[in-house]
C-alpha positions as YAML, in Angstrom:
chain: A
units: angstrom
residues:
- id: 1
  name: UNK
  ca: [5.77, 13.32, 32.17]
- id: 2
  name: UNK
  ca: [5.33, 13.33, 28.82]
- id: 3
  name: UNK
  ca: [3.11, 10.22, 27.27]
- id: 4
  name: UNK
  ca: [4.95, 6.96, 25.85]
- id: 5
  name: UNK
  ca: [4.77, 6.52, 21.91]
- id: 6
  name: UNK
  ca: [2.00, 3.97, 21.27]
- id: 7
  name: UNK
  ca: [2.97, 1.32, 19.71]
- id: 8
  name: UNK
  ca: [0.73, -1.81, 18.35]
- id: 9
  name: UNK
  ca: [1.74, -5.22, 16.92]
- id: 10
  name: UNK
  ca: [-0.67, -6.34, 15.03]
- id: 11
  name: UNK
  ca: [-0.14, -9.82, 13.35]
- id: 12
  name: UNK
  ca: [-1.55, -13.07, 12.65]
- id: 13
  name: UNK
  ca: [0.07, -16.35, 14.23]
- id: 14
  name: UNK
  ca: [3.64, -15.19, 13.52]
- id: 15
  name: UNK
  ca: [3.50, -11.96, 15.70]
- id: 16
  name: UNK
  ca: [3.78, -14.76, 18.82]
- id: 17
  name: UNK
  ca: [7.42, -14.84, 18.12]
- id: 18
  name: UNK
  ca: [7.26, -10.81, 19.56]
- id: 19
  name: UNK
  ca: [5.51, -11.90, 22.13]
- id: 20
  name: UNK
  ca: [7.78, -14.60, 23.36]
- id: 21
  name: UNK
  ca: [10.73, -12.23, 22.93]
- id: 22
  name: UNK
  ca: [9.33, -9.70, 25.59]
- id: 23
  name: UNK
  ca: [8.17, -12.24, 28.09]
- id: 24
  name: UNK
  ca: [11.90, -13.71, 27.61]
- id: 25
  name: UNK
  ca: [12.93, -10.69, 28.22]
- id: 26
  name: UNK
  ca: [14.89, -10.21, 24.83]
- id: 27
  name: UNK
  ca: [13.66, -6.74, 24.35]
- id: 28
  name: UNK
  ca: [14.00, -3.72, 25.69]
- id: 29
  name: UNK
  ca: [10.58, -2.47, 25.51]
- id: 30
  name: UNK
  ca: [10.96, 0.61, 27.81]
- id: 31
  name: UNK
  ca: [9.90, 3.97, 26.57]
- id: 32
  name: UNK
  ca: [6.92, 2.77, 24.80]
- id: 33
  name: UNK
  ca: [3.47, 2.01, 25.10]
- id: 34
  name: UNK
  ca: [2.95, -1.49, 24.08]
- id: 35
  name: UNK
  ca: [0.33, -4.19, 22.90]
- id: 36
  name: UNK
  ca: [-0.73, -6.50, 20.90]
- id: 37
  name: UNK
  ca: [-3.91, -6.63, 18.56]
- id: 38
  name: UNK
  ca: [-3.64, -10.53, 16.87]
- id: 39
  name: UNK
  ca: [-4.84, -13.96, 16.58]
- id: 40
  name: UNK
  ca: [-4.55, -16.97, 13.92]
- id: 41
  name: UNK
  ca: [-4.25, -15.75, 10.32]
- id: 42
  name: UNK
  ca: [-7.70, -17.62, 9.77]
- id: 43
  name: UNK
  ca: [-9.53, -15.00, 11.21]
- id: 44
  name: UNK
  ca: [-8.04, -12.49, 9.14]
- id: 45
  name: UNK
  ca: [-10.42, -13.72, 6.42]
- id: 46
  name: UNK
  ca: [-12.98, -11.69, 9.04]
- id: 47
  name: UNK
  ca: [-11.50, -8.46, 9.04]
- id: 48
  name: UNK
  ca: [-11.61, -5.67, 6.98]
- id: 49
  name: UNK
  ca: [-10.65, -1.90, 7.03]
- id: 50
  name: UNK
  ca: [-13.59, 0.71, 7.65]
- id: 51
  name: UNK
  ca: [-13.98, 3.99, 9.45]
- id: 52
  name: UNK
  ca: [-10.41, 4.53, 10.33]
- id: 53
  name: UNK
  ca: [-9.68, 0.83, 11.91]
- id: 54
  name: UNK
  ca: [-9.47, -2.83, 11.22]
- id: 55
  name: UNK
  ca: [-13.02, -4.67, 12.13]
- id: 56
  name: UNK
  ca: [-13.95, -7.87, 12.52]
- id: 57
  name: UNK
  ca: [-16.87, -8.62, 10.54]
- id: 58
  name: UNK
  ca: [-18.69, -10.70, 13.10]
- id: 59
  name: UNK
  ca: [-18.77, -10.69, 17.10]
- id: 60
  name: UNK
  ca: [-17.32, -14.19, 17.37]
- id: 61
  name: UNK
  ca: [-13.94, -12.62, 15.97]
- id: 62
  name: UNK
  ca: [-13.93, -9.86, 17.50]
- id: 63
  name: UNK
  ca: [-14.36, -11.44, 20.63]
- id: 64
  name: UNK
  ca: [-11.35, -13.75, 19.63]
- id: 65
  name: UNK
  ca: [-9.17, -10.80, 19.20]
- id: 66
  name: UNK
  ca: [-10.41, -8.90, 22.09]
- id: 67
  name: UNK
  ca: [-9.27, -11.95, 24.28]
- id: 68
  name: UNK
  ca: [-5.69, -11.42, 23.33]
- id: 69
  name: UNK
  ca: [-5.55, -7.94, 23.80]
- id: 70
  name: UNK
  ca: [-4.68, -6.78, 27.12]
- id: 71
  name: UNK
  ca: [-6.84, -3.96, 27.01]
- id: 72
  name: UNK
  ca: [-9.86, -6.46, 25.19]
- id: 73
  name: UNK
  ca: [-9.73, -4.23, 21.97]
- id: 74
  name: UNK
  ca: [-12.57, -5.43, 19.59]
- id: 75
  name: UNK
  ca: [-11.11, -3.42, 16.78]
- id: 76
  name: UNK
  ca: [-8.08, -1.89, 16.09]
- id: 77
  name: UNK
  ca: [-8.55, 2.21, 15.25]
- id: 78
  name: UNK
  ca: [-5.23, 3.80, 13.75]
- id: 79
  name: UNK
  ca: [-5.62, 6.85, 15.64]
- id: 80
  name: UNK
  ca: [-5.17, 5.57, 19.18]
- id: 81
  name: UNK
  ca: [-1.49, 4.45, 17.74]
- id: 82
  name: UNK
  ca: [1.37, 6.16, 16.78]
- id: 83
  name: UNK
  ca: [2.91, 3.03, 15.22]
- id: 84
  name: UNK
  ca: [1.12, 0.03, 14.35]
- id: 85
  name: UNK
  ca: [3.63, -2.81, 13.05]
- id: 86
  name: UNK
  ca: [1.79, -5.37, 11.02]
- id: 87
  name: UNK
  ca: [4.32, -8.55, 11.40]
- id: 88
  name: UNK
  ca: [2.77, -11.12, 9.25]
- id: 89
  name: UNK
  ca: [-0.98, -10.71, 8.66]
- id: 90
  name: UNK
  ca: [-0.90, -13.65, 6.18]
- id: 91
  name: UNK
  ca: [1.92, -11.06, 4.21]
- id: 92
  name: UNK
  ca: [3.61, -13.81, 1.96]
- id: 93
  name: UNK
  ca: [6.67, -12.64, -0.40]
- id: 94
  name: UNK
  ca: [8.12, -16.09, -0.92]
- id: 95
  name: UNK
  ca: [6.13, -17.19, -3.18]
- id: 96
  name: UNK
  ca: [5.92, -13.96, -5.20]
- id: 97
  name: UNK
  ca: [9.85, -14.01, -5.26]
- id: 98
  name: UNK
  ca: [9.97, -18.13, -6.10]
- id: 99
  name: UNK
  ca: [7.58, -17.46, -9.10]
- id: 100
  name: UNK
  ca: [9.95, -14.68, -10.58]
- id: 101
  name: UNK
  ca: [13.37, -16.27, -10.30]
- id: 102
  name: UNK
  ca: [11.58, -18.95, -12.05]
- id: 103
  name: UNK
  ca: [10.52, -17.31, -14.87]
- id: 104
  name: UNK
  ca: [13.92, -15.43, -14.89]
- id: 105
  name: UNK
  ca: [16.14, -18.46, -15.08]
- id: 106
  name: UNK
  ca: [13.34, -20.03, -18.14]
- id: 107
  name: UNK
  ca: [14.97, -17.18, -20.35]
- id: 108
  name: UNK
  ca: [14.51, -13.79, -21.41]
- id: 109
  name: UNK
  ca: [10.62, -13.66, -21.22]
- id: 110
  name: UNK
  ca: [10.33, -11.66, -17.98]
- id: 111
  name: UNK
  ca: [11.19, -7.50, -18.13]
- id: 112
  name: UNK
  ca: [11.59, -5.35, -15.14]
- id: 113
  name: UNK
  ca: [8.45, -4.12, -15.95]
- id: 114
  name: UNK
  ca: [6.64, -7.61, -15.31]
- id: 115
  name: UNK
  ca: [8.58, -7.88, -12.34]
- id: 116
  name: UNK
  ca: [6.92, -4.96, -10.84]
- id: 117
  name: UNK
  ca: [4.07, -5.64, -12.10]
- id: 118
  name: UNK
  ca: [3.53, -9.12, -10.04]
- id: 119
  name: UNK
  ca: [5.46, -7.79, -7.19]
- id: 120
  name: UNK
  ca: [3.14, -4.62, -6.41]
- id: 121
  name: UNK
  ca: [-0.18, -7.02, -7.91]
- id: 122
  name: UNK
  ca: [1.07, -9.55, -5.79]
- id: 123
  name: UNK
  ca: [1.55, -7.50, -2.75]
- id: 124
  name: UNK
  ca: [-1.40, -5.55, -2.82]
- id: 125
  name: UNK
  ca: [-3.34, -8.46, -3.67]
- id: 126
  name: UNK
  ca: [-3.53, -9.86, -0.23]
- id: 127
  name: UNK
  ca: [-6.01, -9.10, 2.30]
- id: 128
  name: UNK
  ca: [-3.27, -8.88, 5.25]
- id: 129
  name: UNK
  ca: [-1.52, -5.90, 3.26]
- id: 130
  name: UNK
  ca: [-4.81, -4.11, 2.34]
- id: 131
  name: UNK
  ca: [-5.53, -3.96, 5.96]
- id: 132
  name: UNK
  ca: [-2.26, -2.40, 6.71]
- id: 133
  name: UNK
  ca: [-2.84, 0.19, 3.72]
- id: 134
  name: UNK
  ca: [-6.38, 1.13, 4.77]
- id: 135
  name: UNK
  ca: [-4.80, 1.97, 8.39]
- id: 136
  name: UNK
  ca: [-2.23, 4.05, 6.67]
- id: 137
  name: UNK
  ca: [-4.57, 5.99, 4.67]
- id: 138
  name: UNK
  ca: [-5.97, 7.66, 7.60]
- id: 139
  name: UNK
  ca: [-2.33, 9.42, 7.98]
- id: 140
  name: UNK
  ca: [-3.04, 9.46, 12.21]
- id: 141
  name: UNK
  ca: [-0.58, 6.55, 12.56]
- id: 142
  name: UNK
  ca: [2.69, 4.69, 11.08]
- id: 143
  name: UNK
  ca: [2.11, 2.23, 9.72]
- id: 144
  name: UNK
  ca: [5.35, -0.65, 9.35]
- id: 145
  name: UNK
  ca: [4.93, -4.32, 7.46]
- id: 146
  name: UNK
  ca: [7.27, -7.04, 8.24]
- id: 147
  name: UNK
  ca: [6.20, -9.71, 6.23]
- id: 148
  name: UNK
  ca: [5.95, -13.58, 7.11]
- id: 149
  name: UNK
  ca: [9.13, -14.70, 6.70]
- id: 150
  name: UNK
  ca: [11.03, -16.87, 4.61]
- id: 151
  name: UNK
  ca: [10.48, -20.90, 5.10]
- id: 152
  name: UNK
  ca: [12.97, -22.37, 6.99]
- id: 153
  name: UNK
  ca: [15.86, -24.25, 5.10]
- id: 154
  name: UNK
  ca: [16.06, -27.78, 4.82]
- id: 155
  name: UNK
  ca: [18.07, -29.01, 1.79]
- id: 156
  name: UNK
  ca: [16.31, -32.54, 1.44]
- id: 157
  name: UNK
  ca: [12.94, -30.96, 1.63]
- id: 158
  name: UNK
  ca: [13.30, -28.01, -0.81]
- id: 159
  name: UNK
  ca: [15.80, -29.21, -3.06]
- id: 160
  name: UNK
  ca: [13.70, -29.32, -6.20]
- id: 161
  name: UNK
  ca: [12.77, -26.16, -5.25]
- id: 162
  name: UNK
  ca: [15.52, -24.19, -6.35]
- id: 163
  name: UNK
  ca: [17.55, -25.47, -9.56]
- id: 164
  name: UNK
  ca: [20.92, -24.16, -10.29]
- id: 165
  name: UNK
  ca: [19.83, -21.41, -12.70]
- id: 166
  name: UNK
  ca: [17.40, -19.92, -9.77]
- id: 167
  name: UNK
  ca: [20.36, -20.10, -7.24]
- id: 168
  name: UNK
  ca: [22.53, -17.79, -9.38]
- id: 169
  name: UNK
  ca: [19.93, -15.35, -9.80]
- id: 170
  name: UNK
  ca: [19.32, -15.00, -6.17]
- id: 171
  name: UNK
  ca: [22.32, -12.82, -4.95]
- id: 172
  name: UNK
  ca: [21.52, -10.22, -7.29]
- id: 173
  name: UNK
  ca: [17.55, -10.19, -7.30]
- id: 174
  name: UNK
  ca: [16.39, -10.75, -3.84]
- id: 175
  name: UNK
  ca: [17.88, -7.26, -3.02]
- id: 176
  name: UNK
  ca: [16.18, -5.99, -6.18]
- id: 177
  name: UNK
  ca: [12.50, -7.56, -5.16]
- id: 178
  name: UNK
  ca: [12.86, -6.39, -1.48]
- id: 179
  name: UNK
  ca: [13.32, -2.83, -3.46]
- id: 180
  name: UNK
  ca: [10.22, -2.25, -5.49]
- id: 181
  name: UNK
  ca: [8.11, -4.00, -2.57]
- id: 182
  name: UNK
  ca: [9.53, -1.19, -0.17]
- id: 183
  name: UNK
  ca: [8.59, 1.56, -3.11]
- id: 184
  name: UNK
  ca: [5.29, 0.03, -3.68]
- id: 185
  name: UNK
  ca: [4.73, 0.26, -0.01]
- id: 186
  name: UNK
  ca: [5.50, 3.43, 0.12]
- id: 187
  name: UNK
  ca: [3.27, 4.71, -2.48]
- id: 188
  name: UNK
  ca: [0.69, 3.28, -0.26]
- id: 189
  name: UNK
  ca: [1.95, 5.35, 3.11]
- id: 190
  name: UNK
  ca: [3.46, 1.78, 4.61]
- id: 191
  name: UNK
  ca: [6.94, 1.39, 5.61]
- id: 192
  name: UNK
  ca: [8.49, -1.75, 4.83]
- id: 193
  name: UNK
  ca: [11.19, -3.49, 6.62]
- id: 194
  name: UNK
  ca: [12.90, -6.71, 4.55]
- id: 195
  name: UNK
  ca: [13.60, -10.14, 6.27]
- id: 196
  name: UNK
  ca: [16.91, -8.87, 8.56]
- id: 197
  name: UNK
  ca: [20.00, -10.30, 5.97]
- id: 198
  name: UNK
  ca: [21.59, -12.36, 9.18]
- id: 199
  name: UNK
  ca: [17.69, -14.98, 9.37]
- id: 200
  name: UNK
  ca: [18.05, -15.66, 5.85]
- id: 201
  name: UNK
  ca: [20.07, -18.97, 4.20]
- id: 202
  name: UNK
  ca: [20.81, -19.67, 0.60]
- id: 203
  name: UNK
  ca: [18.98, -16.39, -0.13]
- id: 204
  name: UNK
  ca: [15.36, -17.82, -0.11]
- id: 205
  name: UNK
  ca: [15.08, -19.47, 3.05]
- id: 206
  name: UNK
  ca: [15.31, -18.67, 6.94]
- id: 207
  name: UNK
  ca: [18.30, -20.00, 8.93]
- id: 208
  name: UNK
  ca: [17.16, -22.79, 11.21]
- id: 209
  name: UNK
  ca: [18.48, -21.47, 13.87]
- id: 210
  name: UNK
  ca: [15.41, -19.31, 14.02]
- id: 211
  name: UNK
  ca: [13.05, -22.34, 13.76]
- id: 212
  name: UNK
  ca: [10.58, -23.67, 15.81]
- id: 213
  name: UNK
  ca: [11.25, -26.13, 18.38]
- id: 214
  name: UNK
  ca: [10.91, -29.77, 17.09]
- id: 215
  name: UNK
  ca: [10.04, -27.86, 13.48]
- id: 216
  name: UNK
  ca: [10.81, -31.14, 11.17]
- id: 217
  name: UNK
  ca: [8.57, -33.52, 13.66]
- id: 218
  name: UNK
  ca: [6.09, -30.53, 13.30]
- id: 219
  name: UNK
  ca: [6.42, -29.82, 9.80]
- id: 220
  name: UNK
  ca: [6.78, -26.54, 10.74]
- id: 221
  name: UNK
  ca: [8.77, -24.49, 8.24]
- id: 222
  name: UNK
  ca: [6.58, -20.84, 8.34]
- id: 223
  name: UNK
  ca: [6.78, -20.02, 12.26]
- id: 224
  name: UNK
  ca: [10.07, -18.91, 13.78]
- id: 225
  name: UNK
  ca: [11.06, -18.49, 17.40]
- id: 226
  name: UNK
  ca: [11.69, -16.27, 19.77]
- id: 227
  name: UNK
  ca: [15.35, -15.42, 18.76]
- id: 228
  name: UNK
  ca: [13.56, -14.13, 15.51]
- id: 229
  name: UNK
  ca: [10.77, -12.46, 17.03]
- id: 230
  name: UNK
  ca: [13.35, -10.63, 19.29]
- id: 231
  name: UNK
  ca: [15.04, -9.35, 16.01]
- id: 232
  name: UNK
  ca: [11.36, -8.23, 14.63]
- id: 233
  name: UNK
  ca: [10.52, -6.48, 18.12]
- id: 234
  name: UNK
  ca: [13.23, -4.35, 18.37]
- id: 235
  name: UNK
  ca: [13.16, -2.88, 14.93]
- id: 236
  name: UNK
  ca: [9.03, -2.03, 15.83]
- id: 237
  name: UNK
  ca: [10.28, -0.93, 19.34]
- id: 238
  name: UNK
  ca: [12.86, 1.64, 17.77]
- id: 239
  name: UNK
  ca: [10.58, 2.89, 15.01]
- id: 240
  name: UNK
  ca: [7.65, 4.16, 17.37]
- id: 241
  name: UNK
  ca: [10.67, 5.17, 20.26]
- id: 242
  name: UNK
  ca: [11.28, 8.21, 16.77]
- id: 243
  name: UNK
  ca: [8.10, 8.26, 15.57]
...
């Protein structure tokens, strides 16, 4: 028999959403090889990218990630993988997109060429997404990025926000910004997969009905649930099953 694609989520905090999905059983995860290689996005300020895999800079972390890794994994090589999804990693695009539909609706100031500019500075900016392009450099493994989503909606809390000028922009740009982020990933050997259309509300935020439990008496508005996580699993799950 031949051997299962490999598959490894690697995340921060919001790659528990995956994991809740398969233990619900929300996933079909046959016909691949799977684990997980995560912990809090704290840690991630202990990582870096050396030799072909992600490190921990210090035994206390690695330990950390080792003990939620089935097989204890202290670091995370590309080439035991034939698809590593990063889902998260401390990956914001919210704020990136926020800033720019805010200097859009302030008047004609802002090109296309700024745009990309602080979308691919932006992006490659964070530590999360450098990790993810180091592992794609070393061309043994594909390498996907779903990044943290958006934060979920809640009118009275992010109404100033978004003013009216923003909101118009929105239909039109958000599909423009998901665009050059999936070129400029590219460029860097990293497929990357957009917020799924049917999570997101008003354009900028996440439908609550991917929140949290109890996510207002939490003040919760970054983590999603299960239902999510199930929508983020199978998209990894079907990449490595044609990788």
């Amino acid at each position: 028999m031949a051997d299962l694609p490999r598959l490894c989520i690697f995340g921060d905090s919001h790659y528990a959403c995956l994991k809740q999905a398969e233990v619900q059983g929300l996933v079909d995860v046959t016909g691949v090889d799977l684990e997980y290689w995560g912990h809090v996005g704290g840690r991630f300020h202990h990582l870096e990218y050396r030799d072909g895999a992600v490190r921990p800079l210090d035994d206390f972390t690695a330990r950390r990630f080792a003990k939620f890794n089935a097989k204890g994994r202290m670091v995370l090589p590309a080439a035991d993988f034939d698809t590593i999804h990063v889902t998260g990693a401390r990956v914001y695009v919210w704020r990136l997109f926020h800033q720019i539909l805010r200097g859009l609706a302030e008047g004609p100031f802002v090109s296309s060429g700024l745009v990309r500019r602080v979308l691919a500075d932006g992006l490659r900016g964070q530590s999360g997404y450098r990790l993810a392009a180091g592992l794609a450099s070393t061309g043994t493994a594909r390498v996907v990025l779903s990044p943290v989503a958006f934060y979920t909606a809640d009118p009275a809390r992010f109404a100033d926000l978004v003013t009216p000028g923003m909101a118009a922009l929105i239909p039109a740009q958000v599909p423009e910004f998901w665009g050059i982020l999936r070129t400029v990933a590219a460029e860097d050997g990293i497929t990357l997969l957009p917020q799924p259309d049917d999570t997101v509300s008003a354009g900028l935020f996440a439908d609550p009905a991917y929140a949290v439990a109890n996510h207002v008496e939490k003040r919760d508005y970054e983590h999603h649930n299960a239902g999510y996580g199930a929508l983020i699993l199978a998209r990894a799950v079907q990449v490595a099953r044609q990788a």
